[in-house]
Amino acid sequence: MAIDSSSLFGSLFEAPAVTRVVPVLVPLPVPVAYSYAVPEGVHVEPGSLVQVPIGPRQVIGVVWEGDNDEKLDPKKLRPITLVFDCPPLSKEMRDFIDWVASYTLSPPGLVARMAIRAPAALDPEAMVEGLRYIGGQPERMTPARTRVLDLAKTQDHPWTRSGLAHAANVSSSVVDGLTAQGVFETIFLPPPPVVARPDPDFTPPRLEGPQKQAAQDIVSAVHKGGFSAALIDGVTGSGKTEVYFEAIAESLRQGRQVLILLPEIALTPAFLERFEARFGAKPAEWHSDLAPRMREKVWRGVVTGEVRVVAGARSALFLPFEQLGLIVVDEEHDPAYKQEDRVFYNARDMAVVRGRIGDFPVVLVSATPSVESQVNGLAGRYNTVHLPTRFGEAALPDLHLVDMRRHPPERGGFLSPVLLRGIKRTIEKGEQALLFLNRRGYAPLTLCRVCGHRFQCPQCSSWLVEHRFRSQIQCHQCGYAERTPEACPDCGTLDHLVACGPGVERIAEEVEKHFPQARTIVMSSDMLGGVKRMRLELEAIAKGDVDIVIGTQLVAKGHNFPLMTLVGIVDADLGLSNGDPRAAERTFQLLSQVTGRAGRTGLKSLGLIQTFQPQHPVMQAIVSGDAPAFYEREIEERQKAILPPFGRLASLIVSADTRAEAETHARGLRAAAPSVTGISVLGPAEAPLALVRGRHRFRLLVHGRRNCDMQGFLKAMIAQGPKAKSSVQIQLDVDPQSFL
DNA sequence: AGCACGCCGACT
DNA sequence: GTCGGCGTGCTC
């Protein structure tokens, strides 16, 4: 119910009676709810969406519960401006918001804002204008008018103006003319649903072997109801999607809504079509570049319950579903689930929390689960379901390590003779080769041969990467770019700049030199022509119009290339030595994903992995396929990173996935524990180095996830003061039991 | 987050 | 003499 603002002020002589004061979460980075007066005759309850004044502007807020600040004079409080005509946020949703705010040490108002981020959706949706045939004839008949009338007579349902014109193959002015003659009357129709309702029994599933058991396991969890967390751990091509589709079907049969979380990049037309084939309708989409109108429609459909299934990126986790009954997190290991600004959260972990608070099952899915989820599986907190074999005729590629010390490339090159032979054989058979290198551009570093000058970013001091296609040198950290200079800016020498190391463009150059007749393409996110061109190129590749694809990690995700029978990893070691505590895990996941692109239609396929460290556990795990052993070792390594109880609270490193996140934590720490001096903020790669140098007595590592018990940590710090002999427990994200 | 106020440099 | 840089501080 919207209230008229003129009624808020009462008459001149009677002071408005303050009937009630309520706390309201406003979208500001403040730690508490603000208090507002509720005008007489206005009904609000916890969860109501309201418009309130903040200084000179109006914002959307949510009525919360709890005590109001008693220091504020209720008479001086400003009144709520408007109550939106919209179902209030449920108790579950409010508990979820409070929980996430407390866990991530974020202002609750900013967390709440993520749930109500479609402001215009709060207005009632406009009715659609329609036309109904009421009989009669126009004064003059024409062939076009006859066509329209024939159609309207045979199909007696309301038409839209353009729909009728299109169906009768006339221009809309013909329809307008008939309407003016009184043949049609204008009526108002409720807006059409955003998406059709999916039918759980549209296409019965055809599950094979281990899929059956896996589906039975998770379907029974959904059937039983109540909170549970499952981890579907299945190799690429093992049919994980079909399995979780059955869980979705069961939830739909129970009349509950379903949320499928996907990394943004995996929200492809291919996925939506697959869903449609099983359920007869597409899910509603939710992601960052949804058109504003669509965003509003989906948001409203979710609140009212009209939308049954949402497939969305991480932000979809905060949609206020009416009756959510299941969350599926596909590709649960994907780093894209981590939000890196404002509110730092991992949607995968918060999905589990939402399931626990809402008392419904959550299913995590991956071919290469995160170490965190593996630990939860081993500890019995998640029920692990294995799908060990490929489905149908698909066979895993035959994987081999290429020891680059024994098979060096020719001078100036990066492809070993072994890989070049493999490419030759593959394209001779009319099949495709994929060369993977996770590095955009031509070369990661450029220097002057004469004076040794290195091109460095003026803004953030990382190396500038040469991009030959664009004739630019770019900073991959901050986006700085300039035209590739011809002369060295330091010594002025012309044409003496030398590229160091490979990027995909440079690999393409090498490939073209060896296979001038082959059709070659470079796929990377900075591709000229944008997303549209990329889609077309991916289709062309799938059709077999390309022989050799050279790509960055963008080709690793989701796409199916039936003719791809050779995958060459150009530099498998890349990313193993960047100081990231998760480097080995990430590399394992990436390499598994890329090699999984091959052999999906039964053709015999091969993976060649170029490495200088063939003994490295990641390489061994990839070729042996012994993932359990790899995870066991990773878990051990991660647990070693949890420091034993330490002595004095002398100084502290705060380190996180990004410097910005570490800054956020540090601010919280400084505010909560002013007695602790010597708090340093370091980037992800610097913290281990500082520790090695012994500058700090201990560290608080919040790499990647916020699963460490920050609240407990702060309390312990405050309790012990700066010089106390302390034994603060630091809980690293490897063991995220704090939310279960 | 926004948007104010507030104090020091180059300009109609 | 003003316009404008962005540094602190407040919003129920």
PDB file of N, CA, C and O in Angstrom, chain A residues 408-456:
ATOM      1  N   PRO A 408      63.195 -29.533 -25.628  1.00  0.00           N
ATOM      2  CA  PRO A 408      63.096 -28.061 -25.697  1.00  0.00           C
ATOM      3  C   PRO A 408      62.588 -27.602 -27.059  1.00  0.00           C
ATOM      4  O   PRO A 408      62.822 -28.266 -28.066  1.00  0.00           O
ATOM      5  N   PRO A 409      61.888 -26.487 -27.081  1.00  0.00           N
ATOM      6  CA  PRO A 409      61.452 -25.913 -28.354  1.00  0.00           C
ATOM      7  C   PRO A 409      62.645 -25.329 -29.091  1.00  0.00           C
ATOM      8  O   PRO A 409      63.689 -25.096 -28.473  1.00  0.00           O
ATOM      9  N   GLU A 410      62.486 -25.072 -30.373  1.00  0.00           N
ATOM     10  CA  GLU A 410      63.593 -24.434 -31.088  1.00  0.00           C
ATOM     11  C   GLU A 410      63.735 -22.993 -30.598  1.00  0.00           C
ATOM     12  O   GLU A 410      62.838 -22.435 -29.986  1.00  0.00           O
ATOM     13  N   ARG A 411      64.906 -22.402 -30.889  1.00  0.00           N
ATOM     14  CA  ARG A 411      65.218 -21.071 -30.398  1.00  0.00           C
ATOM     15  C   ARG A 411      64.122 -20.057 -30.752  1.00  0.00           C
ATOM     16  O   ARG A 411      63.669 -20.012 -31.883  1.00  0.00           O
ATOM     17  N   GLY A 412      63.700 -19.313 -29.756  1.00  0.00           N
ATOM     18  CA  GLY A 412      62.679 -18.290 -29.994  1.00  0.00           C
ATOM     19  C   GLY A 412      61.261 -18.844 -29.980  1.00  0.00           C
ATOM     20  O   GLY A 412      60.305 -18.094 -30.111  1.00  0.00           O
ATOM     21  N   GLY A 413      61.132 -20.178 -29.856  1.00  0.00           N
ATOM     22  CA  GLY A 413      59.799 -20.781 -29.872  1.00  0.00           C
ATOM     23  C   GLY A 413      59.378 -21.251 -28.493  1.00  0.00           C
ATOM     24  O   GLY A 413      60.166 -21.210 -27.538  1.00  0.00           O
ATOM     25  N   PHE A 414      58.133 -21.690 -28.389  1.00  0.00           N
ATOM     26  CA  PHE A 414      57.608 -22.153 -27.108  1.00  0.00           C
ATOM     27  C   PHE A 414      56.912 -23.506 -27.215  1.00  0.00           C
ATOM     28  O   PHE A 414      56.427 -24.037 -26.228  1.00  0.00           O
ATOM     29  N   LEU A 415      56.839 -24.032 -28.442  1.00  0.00           N
ATOM     30  CA  LEU A 415      56.160 -25.309 -28.637  1.00  0.00           C
ATOM     31  C   LEU A 415      57.220 -26.391 -28.865  1.00  0.00           C
ATOM     32  O   LEU A 415      58.076 -26.259 -29.744  1.00  0.00           O
ATOM     33  N   SER A 416      57.158 -27.446 -28.076  1.00  0.00           N
ATOM     34  CA  SER A 416      58.148 -28.517 -28.183  1.00  0.00           C
ATOM     35  C   SER A 416      57.891 -29.329 -29.450  1.00  0.00           C
ATOM     36  O   SER A 416      56.770 -29.347 -29.963  1.00  0.00           O
ATOM     37  N   PRO A 417      58.915 -30.005 -29.956  1.00  0.00           N
ATOM     38  CA  PRO A 417      58.731 -30.852 -31.146  1.00  0.00           C
ATOM     39  C   PRO A 417      57.627 -31.883 -30.925  1.00  0.00           C
ATOM     40  O   PRO A 417      56.905 -32.218 -31.863  1.00  0.00           O
ATOM     41  N   VAL A 418      57.489 -32.363 -29.690  1.00  0.00           N
ATOM     42  CA  VAL A 418      56.451 -33.367 -29.404  1.00  0.00           C
ATOM     43  C   VAL A 418      55.063 -32.804 -29.692  1.00  0.00           C
ATOM     44  O   VAL A 418      54.242 -33.428 -30.361  1.00  0.00           O
ATOM     45  N   LEU A 419      54.829 -31.588 -29.195  1.00  0.00           N
ATOM     46  CA  LEU A 419      53.519 -30.961 -29.385  1.00  0.00           C
ATOM     47  C   LEU A 419      53.289 -30.638 -30.860  1.00  0.00           C
ATOM     48  O   LEU A 419      52.198 -30.848 -31.404  1.00  0.00           O
ATOM     49  N   LEU A 420      54.352 -30.143 -31.540  1.00  0.00           N
ATOM     50  CA  LEU A 420      54.212 -29.805 -32.964  1.00  0.00           C
ATOM     51  C   LEU A 420      53.850 -31.047 -33.780  1.00  0.00           C
ATOM     52  O   LEU A 420      52.991 -30.986 -34.663  1.00  0.00           O
ATOM     53  N   ARG A 421      54.485 -32.191 -33.450  1.00  0.00           N
ATOM     54  CA  ARG A 421      54.139 -33.448 -34.154  1.00  0.00           C
ATOM     55  C   ARG A 421      52.682 -33.816 -33.911  1.00  0.00           C
ATOM     56  O   ARG A 421      51.976 -34.233 -34.817  1.00  0.00           O
ATOM     57  N   GLY A 422      52.250 -33.631 -32.659  1.00  0.00           N
ATOM     58  CA  GLY A 422      50.858 -33.947 -32.310  1.00  0.00           C
ATOM     59  C   GLY A 422      49.877 -33.108 -33.101  1.00  0.00           C
ATOM     60  O   GLY A 422      48.878 -33.609 -33.624  1.00  0.00           O
ATOM     61  N   ILE A 423      50.179 -31.814 -33.224  1.00  0.00           N
ATOM     62  CA  ILE A 423      49.296 -30.917 -33.980  1.00  0.00           C
ATOM     63  C   ILE A 423      49.234 -31.377 -35.435  1.00  0.00           C
ATOM     64  O   ILE A 423      48.157 -31.469 -36.023  1.00  0.00           O
ATOM     65  N   LYS A 424      50.429 -31.697 -35.985  1.00  0.00           N
ATOM     66  CA  LYS A 424      50.497 -32.103 -37.399  1.00  0.00           C
ATOM     67  C   LYS A 424      49.590 -33.304 -37.641  1.00  0.00           C
ATOM     68  O   LYS A 424      48.753 -33.292 -38.544  1.00  0.00           O
ATOM     69  N   ARG A 425      49.730 -34.327 -36.802  1.00  0.00           N
ATOM     70  CA  ARG A 425      48.921 -35.545 -36.988  1.00  0.00           C
ATOM     71  C   ARG A 425      47.437 -35.256 -36.854  1.00  0.00           C
ATOM     72  O   ARG A 425      46.620 -35.795 -37.603  1.00  0.00           O
ATOM     73  N   THR A 426      47.114 -34.418 -35.888  1.00  0.00           N
ATOM     74  CA  THR A 426      45.691 -34.131 -35.643  1.00  0.00           C
ATOM     75  C   THR A 426      45.045 -33.452 -36.840  1.00  0.00           C
ATOM     76  O   THR A 426      43.989 -33.869 -37.302  1.00  0.00           O
ATOM     77  N   ILE A 427      45.695 -32.420 -37.351  1.00  0.00           N
ATOM     78  CA  ILE A 427      45.042 -31.684 -38.447  1.00  0.00           C
ATOM     79  C   ILE A 427      45.081 -32.489 -39.742  1.00  0.00           C
ATOM     80  O   ILE A 427      44.211 -32.348 -40.581  1.00  0.00           O
ATOM     81  N   GLU A 428      46.071 -33.394 -39.855  1.00  0.00           N
ATOM     82  CA  GLU A 428      46.085 -34.275 -41.043  1.00  0.00           C
ATOM     83  C   GLU A 428      44.869 -35.193 -41.060  1.00  0.00           C
ATOM     84  O   GLU A 428      44.372 -35.565 -42.115  1.00  0.00           O
ATOM     85  N   LYS A 429      44.388 -35.573 -39.850  1.00  0.00           N
ATOM     86  CA  LYS A 429      43.200 -36.435 -39.769  1.00  0.00           C
ATOM     87  C   LYS A 429      41.904 -35.637 -39.935  1.00  0.00           C
ATOM     88  O   LYS A 429      40.813 -36.207 -39.888  1.00  0.00           O
ATOM     89  N   GLY A 430      42.038 -34.319 -40.077  1.00  0.00           N
ATOM     90  CA  GLY A 430      40.836 -33.485 -40.191  1.00  0.00           C
ATOM     91  C   GLY A 430      40.211 -33.185 -38.843  1.00  0.00           C
ATOM     92  O   GLY A 430      39.057 -32.772 -38.767  1.00  0.00           O
ATOM     93  N   GLU A 431      40.969 -33.401 -37.768  1.00  0.00           N
ATOM     94  CA  GLU A 431      40.455 -33.098 -36.437  1.00  0.00           C
ATOM     95  C   GLU A 431      41.049 -31.789 -35.936  1.00  0.00           C
ATOM     96  O   GLU A 431      41.873 -31.178 -36.605  1.00  0.00           O
ATOM     97  N   GLN A 432      40.613 -31.370 -34.731  1.00  0.00           N
ATOM     98  CA  GLN A 432      41.027 -30.052 -34.241  1.00  0.00           C
ATOM     99  C   GLN A 432      42.002 -30.135 -33.071  1.00  0.00           C
ATOM    100  O   GLN A 432      41.946 -31.070 -32.273  1.00  0.00           O
ATOM    101  N   ALA A 433      42.848 -29.113 -32.983  1.00  0.00           N
ATOM    102  CA  ALA A 433      43.775 -29.009 -31.859  1.00  0.00           C
ATOM    103  C   ALA A 433      43.490 -27.729 -31.087  1.00  0.00           C
ATOM    104  O   ALA A 433      43.181 -26.695 -31.672  1.00  0.00           O
ATOM    105  N   LEU A 434      43.584 -27.824 -29.773  1.00  0.00           N
ATOM    106  CA  LEU A 434      43.442 -26.654 -28.907  1.00  0.00           C
ATOM    107  C   LEU A 434      44.756 -26.429 -28.180  1.00  0.00           C
ATOM    108  O   LEU A 434      45.278 -27.330 -27.526  1.00  0.00           O
ATOM    109  N   LEU A 435      45.314 -25.231 -28.331  1.00  0.00           N
ATOM    110  CA  LEU A 435      46.512 -24.895 -27.569  1.00  0.00           C
ATOM    111  C   LEU A 435      46.105 -23.908 -26.492  1.00  0.00           C
ATOM    112  O   LEU A 435      45.565 -22.850 -26.783  1.00  0.00           O
ATOM    113  N   PHE A 436      46.369 -24.288 -25.268  1.00  0.00           N
ATOM    114  CA  PHE A 436      45.918 -23.462 -24.153  1.00  0.00           C
ATOM    115  C   PHE A 436      47.094 -22.736 -23.507  1.00  0.00           C
ATOM    116  O   PHE A 436      48.116 -23.333 -23.163  1.00  0.00           O
ATOM    117  N   LEU A 437      46.953 -21.441 -23.376  1.00  0.00           N
ATOM    118  CA  LEU A 437      47.932 -20.649 -22.630  1.00  0.00           C
ATOM    119  C   LEU A 437      47.164 -19.545 -21.921  1.00  0.00           C
ATOM    120  O   LEU A 437      46.509 -18.726 -22.571  1.00  0.00           O
ATOM    121  N   ASN A 438      47.240 -19.527 -20.622  1.00  0.00           N
ATOM    122  CA  ASN A 438      46.437 -18.568 -19.875  1.00  0.00           C
ATOM    123  C   ASN A 438      47.116 -17.205 -19.801  1.00  0.00           C
ATOM    124  O   ASN A 438      47.382 -16.680 -18.720  1.00  0.00           O
ATOM    125  N   ARG A 439      47.435 -16.664 -20.985  1.00  0.00           N
ATOM    126  CA  ARG A 439      48.080 -15.350 -20.993  1.00  0.00           C
ATOM    127  C   ARG A 439      47.683 -14.590 -22.242  1.00  0.00           C
ATOM    128  O   ARG A 439      48.011 -14.999 -23.353  1.00  0.00           O
ATOM    129  N   ARG A 440      46.972 -13.510 -22.061  1.00  0.00           N
ATOM    130  CA  ARG A 440      46.529 -12.693 -23.184  1.00  0.00           C
ATOM    131  C   ARG A 440      47.699 -11.919 -23.775  1.00  0.00           C
ATOM    132  O   ARG A 440      48.715 -11.728 -23.128  1.00  0.00           O
ATOM    133  N   GLY A 441      47.499 -11.468 -25.001  1.00  0.00           N
ATOM    134  CA  GLY A 441      48.472 -10.595 -25.631  1.00  0.00           C
ATOM    135  C   GLY A 441      49.612 -11.333 -26.305  1.00  0.00           C
ATOM    136  O   GLY A 441      49.572 -12.555 -26.497  1.00  0.00           O
ATOM    137  N   TYR A 442      50.650 -10.574 -26.661  1.00  0.00           N
ATOM    138  CA  TYR A 442      51.783 -11.147 -27.392  1.00  0.00           C
ATOM    139  C   TYR A 442      52.890 -11.581 -26.441  1.00  0.00           C
ATOM    140  O   TYR A 442      53.381 -12.693 -26.494  1.00  0.00           O
ATOM    141  N   ALA A 443      53.248 -10.695 -25.554  1.00  0.00           N
ATOM    142  CA  ALA A 443      54.320 -11.029 -24.607  1.00  0.00           C
ATOM    143  C   ALA A 443      54.089 -10.313 -23.280  1.00  0.00           C
ATOM    144  O   ALA A 443      53.698  -9.152 -23.266  1.00  0.00           O
ATOM    145  N   PRO A 444      54.315 -11.013 -22.180  1.00  0.00           N
ATOM    146  CA  PRO A 444      54.029 -10.442 -20.865  1.00  0.00           C
ATOM    147  C   PRO A 444      55.007  -9.363 -20.420  1.00  0.00           C
ATOM    148  O   PRO A 444      54.751  -8.642 -19.458  1.00  0.00           O
ATOM    149  N   LEU A 445      56.146  -9.277 -21.076  1.00  0.00           N
ATOM    150  CA  LEU A 445      57.142  -8.273 -20.683  1.00  0.00           C
ATOM    151  C   LEU A 445      57.886  -7.806 -21.925  1.00  0.00           C
ATOM    152  O   LEU A 445      58.230  -8.594 -22.801  1.00  0.00           O
ATOM    153  N   THR A 446      58.107  -6.510 -22.002  1.00  0.00           N
ATOM    154  CA  THR A 446      58.870  -5.964 -23.121  1.00  0.00           C
ATOM    155  C   THR A 446      60.042  -5.180 -22.550  1.00  0.00           C
ATOM    156  O   THR A 446      59.863  -4.427 -21.600  1.00  0.00           O
ATOM    157  N   LEU A 447      61.233  -5.381 -23.115  1.00  0.00           N
ATOM    158  CA  LEU A 447      62.348  -4.556 -22.645  1.00  0.00           C
ATOM    159  C   LEU A 447      63.201  -4.059 -23.801  1.00  0.00           C
ATOM    160  O   LEU A 447      63.102  -4.545 -24.935  1.00  0.00           O
ATOM    161  N   CYS A 448      64.045  -3.066 -23.493  1.00  0.00           N
ATOM    162  CA  CYS A 448      64.910  -2.477 -24.507  1.00  0.00           C
ATOM    163  C   CYS A 448      66.243  -3.226 -24.506  1.00  0.00           C
ATOM    164  O   CYS A 448      66.889  -3.347 -23.468  1.00  0.00           O
ATOM    165  N   ARG A 449      66.622  -3.702 -25.673  1.00  0.00           N
ATOM    166  CA  ARG A 449      67.843  -4.497 -25.795  1.00  0.00           C
ATOM    167  C   ARG A 449      69.082  -3.645 -25.522  1.00  0.00           C
ATOM    168  O   ARG A 449      70.127  -4.156 -25.146  1.00  0.00           O
ATOM    169  N   VAL A 450      68.973  -2.349 -25.731  1.00  0.00           N
ATOM    170  CA  VAL A 450      70.126  -1.479 -25.583  1.00  0.00           C
ATOM    171  C   VAL A 450      70.353  -1.071 -24.126  1.00  0.00           C
ATOM    172  O   VAL A 450      71.412  -1.296 -23.562  1.00  0.00           O
ATOM    173  N   CYS A 451      69.292  -0.522 -23.492  1.00  0.00           N
ATOM    174  CA  CYS A 451      69.514  -0.008 -22.138  1.00  0.00           C
ATOM    175  C   CYS A 451      68.859  -0.858 -21.056  1.00  0.00           C
ATOM    176  O   CYS A 451      69.036  -0.601 -19.872  1.00  0.00           O
ATOM    177  N   GLY A 452      68.093  -1.858 -21.457  1.00  0.00           N
ATOM    178  CA  GLY A 452      67.484  -2.729 -20.457  1.00  0.00           C
ATOM    179  C   GLY A 452      66.196  -2.178 -19.857  1.00  0.00           C
ATOM    180  O   GLY A 452      65.664  -2.742 -18.899  1.00  0.00           O
ATOM    181  N   HIS A 453      65.665  -1.088 -20.406  1.00  0.00           N
ATOM    182  CA  HIS A 453      64.427  -0.511 -19.881  1.00  0.00           C
ATOM    183  C   HIS A 453      63.277  -1.494 -19.983  1.00  0.00           C
ATOM    184  O   HIS A 453      63.084  -2.135 -21.009  1.00  0.00           O
ATOM    185  N   ARG A 454      62.522  -1.614 -18.891  1.00  0.00           N
ATOM    186  CA  ARG A 454      61.350  -2.492 -18.894  1.00  0.00           C
ATOM    187  C   ARG A 454      60.095  -1.646 -18.865  1.00  0.00           C
ATOM    188  O   ARG A 454      60.018  -0.717 -18.065  1.00  0.00           O
ATOM    189  N   PHE A 455      59.144  -2.002 -19.708  1.00  0.00           N
ATOM    190  CA  PHE A 455      57.898  -1.238 -19.748  1.00  0.00           C
ATOM    191  C   PHE A 455      57.018  -1.590 -18.556  1.00  0.00           C
ATOM    192  O   PHE A 455      56.614  -2.723 -18.388  1.00  0.00           O
ATOM    193  N   GLN A 456      56.776  -0.557 -17.747  1.00  0.00           N
ATOM    194  CA  GLN A 456      56.061  -0.768 -16.500  1.00  0.00           C
ATOM    195  C   GLN A 456      54.848   0.157 -16.456  1.00  0.00           C
ATOM    196  O   GLN A 456      54.867   1.247 -17.027  1.00  0.00           O
TER     197      GLN A 456
END
